[in-house]
Short mmCIF file of C-alpha atoms and ligand atoms in Angstrom, two decimals:
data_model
loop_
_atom_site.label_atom_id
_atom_site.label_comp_id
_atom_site.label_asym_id
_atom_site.label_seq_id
_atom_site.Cartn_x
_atom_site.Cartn_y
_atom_site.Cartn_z
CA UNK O 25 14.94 -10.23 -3.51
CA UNK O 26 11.28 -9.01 -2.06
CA UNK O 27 11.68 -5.41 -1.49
CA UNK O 28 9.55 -3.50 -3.87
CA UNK O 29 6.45 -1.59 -2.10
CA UNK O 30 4.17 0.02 -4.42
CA UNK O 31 2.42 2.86 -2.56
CA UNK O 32 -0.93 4.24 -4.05
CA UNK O 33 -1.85 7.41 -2.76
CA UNK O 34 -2.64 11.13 -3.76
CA UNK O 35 -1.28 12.96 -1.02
CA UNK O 36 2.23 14.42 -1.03
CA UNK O 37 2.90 14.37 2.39
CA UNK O 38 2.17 11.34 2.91
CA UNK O 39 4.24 10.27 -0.05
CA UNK O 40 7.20 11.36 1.64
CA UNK O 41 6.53 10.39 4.73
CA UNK O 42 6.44 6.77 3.89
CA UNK O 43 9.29 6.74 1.17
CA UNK O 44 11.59 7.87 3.79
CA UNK O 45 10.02 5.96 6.39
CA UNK O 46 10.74 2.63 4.17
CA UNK O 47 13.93 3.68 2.03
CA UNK O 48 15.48 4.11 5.29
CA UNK O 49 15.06 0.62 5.87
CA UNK O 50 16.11 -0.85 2.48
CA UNK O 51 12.99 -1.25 0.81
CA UNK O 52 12.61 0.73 -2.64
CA UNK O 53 9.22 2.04 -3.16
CA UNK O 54 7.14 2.69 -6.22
CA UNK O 55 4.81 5.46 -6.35
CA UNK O 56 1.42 6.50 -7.94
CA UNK O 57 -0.66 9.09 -7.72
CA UNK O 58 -4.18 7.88 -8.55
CA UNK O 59 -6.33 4.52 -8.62
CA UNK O 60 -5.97 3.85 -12.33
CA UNK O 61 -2.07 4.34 -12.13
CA UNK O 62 -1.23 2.12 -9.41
CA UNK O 63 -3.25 -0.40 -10.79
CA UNK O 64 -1.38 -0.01 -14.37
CA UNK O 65 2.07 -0.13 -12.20
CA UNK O 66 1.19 -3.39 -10.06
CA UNK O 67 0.27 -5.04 -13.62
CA UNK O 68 3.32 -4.37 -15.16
CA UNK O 69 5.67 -4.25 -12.69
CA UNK O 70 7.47 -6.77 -9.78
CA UNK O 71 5.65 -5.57 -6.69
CA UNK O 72 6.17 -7.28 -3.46
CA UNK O 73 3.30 -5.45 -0.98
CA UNK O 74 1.28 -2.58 -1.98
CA UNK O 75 0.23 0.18 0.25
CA UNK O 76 -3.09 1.82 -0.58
CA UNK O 77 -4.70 4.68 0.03
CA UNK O 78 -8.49 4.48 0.23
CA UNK O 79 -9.63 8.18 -0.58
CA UNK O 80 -8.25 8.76 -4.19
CA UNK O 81 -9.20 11.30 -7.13
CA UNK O 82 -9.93 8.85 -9.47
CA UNK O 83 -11.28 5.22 -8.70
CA UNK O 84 -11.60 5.02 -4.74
CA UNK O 85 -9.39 2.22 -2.87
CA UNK O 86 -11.94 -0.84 -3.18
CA UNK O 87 -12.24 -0.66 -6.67
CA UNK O 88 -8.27 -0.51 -6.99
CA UNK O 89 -8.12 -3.36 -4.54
CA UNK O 90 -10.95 -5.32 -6.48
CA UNK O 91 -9.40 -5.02 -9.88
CA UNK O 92 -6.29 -5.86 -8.57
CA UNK O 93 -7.22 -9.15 -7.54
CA UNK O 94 -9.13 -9.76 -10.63
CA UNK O 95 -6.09 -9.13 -12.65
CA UNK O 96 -5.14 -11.63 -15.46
CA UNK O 97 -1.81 -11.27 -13.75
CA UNK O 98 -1.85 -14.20 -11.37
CA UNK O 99 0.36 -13.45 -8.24
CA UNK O 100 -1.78 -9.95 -8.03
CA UNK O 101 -4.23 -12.69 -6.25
CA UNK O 102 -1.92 -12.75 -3.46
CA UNK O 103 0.34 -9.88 -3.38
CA UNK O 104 -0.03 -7.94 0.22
CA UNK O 105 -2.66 -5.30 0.22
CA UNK O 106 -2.10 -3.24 3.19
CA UNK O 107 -5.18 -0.39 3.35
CA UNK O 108 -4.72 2.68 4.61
CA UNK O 109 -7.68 4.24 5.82
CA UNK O 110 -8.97 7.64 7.11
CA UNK O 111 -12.29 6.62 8.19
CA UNK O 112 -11.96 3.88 10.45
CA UNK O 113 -14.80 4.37 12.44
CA UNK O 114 -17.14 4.68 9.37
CA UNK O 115 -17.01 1.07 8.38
CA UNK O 116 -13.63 2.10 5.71
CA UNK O 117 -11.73 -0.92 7.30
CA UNK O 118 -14.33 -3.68 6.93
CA UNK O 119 -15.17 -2.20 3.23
CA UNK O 120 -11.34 -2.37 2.41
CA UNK O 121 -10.97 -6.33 3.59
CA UNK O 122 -14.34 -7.40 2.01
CA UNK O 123 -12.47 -5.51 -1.43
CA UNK O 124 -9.69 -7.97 -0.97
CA UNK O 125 -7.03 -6.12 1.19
CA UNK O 126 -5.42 -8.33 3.92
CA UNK O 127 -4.78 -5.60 6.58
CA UNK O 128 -5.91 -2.04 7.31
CA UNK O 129 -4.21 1.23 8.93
CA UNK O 130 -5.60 4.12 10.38
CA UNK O 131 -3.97 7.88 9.52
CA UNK O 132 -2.80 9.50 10.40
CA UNK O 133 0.43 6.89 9.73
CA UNK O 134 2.34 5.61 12.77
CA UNK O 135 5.90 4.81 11.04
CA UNK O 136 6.54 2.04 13.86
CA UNK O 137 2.95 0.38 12.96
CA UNK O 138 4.16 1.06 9.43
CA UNK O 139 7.27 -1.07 9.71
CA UNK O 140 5.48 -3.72 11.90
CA UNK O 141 2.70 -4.71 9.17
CA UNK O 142 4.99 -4.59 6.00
CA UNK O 143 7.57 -6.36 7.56
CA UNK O 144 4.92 -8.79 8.62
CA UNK O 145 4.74 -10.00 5.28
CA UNK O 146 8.01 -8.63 3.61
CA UNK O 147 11.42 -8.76 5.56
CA UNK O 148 13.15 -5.30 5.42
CA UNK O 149 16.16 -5.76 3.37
CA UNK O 150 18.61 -3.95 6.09
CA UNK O 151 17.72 -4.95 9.51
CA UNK O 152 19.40 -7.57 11.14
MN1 MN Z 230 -6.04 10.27 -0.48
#
């Protein structure tokens, strides 16, 4: 079962907005708080899509997106990398695809464009 959304991102808010934006439709979501983190999560752990935050306190967005498809671990070449940006207009969105995410969104986060692009690639567990 495809469910698991790994979310990368240092702001709270945010955070919650999205877990309960996403639990609510059946998807259980994975959390870190920094580049390095989320990295060390999507490694070791089953992730089906992972959400990331560009702007981070630690290694920025591209370089988590970079290493991630560079890992050793071999579906991490394909797994769903949606970006979430706050600079659209400053050239954040083309950086984040030429890093190796597939899609980009702007903040501040829409929930309905939220559920539109993950469900794009991974089927919400409880709709029908
Ligand atoms: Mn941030």
């Amino acid at each position: 079962m495809a469910h698991n959304i790994l979310y990368i991102e240092d702001n709270p808010d945010n955070m919650m907005l999205v877990k309960r934006a996403l639990e609510s439709r059946g998807y259980k979501l994975m959390e870190a708080v920094n580049g390095e983190s989320g990295v060390a999560v999507a490694q070791s752990q089953e992730v089906d899509l992972i959400l990331l935050d560009i702007n981070l306190p630690d290694i920025d967005g591209y370089e988590v997106a970079r290493r991630l498809r560079a890992s050793d671990k071999a579906s991490l070449a394909y797994t769903p990398i949606i970006a979430i940006t706050a600079n659209a207009l400053k050239g954040d969105a083309e950086k984040a695809l030429s890093a190796g995410c597939d899609v980009y969104m702007s903040k501040p986060i829409n929930i309905r464009e939220l559920w539109a692009r993950v469900e794009a690639f991974v089927p919400a567990p409880d709709s029908k």
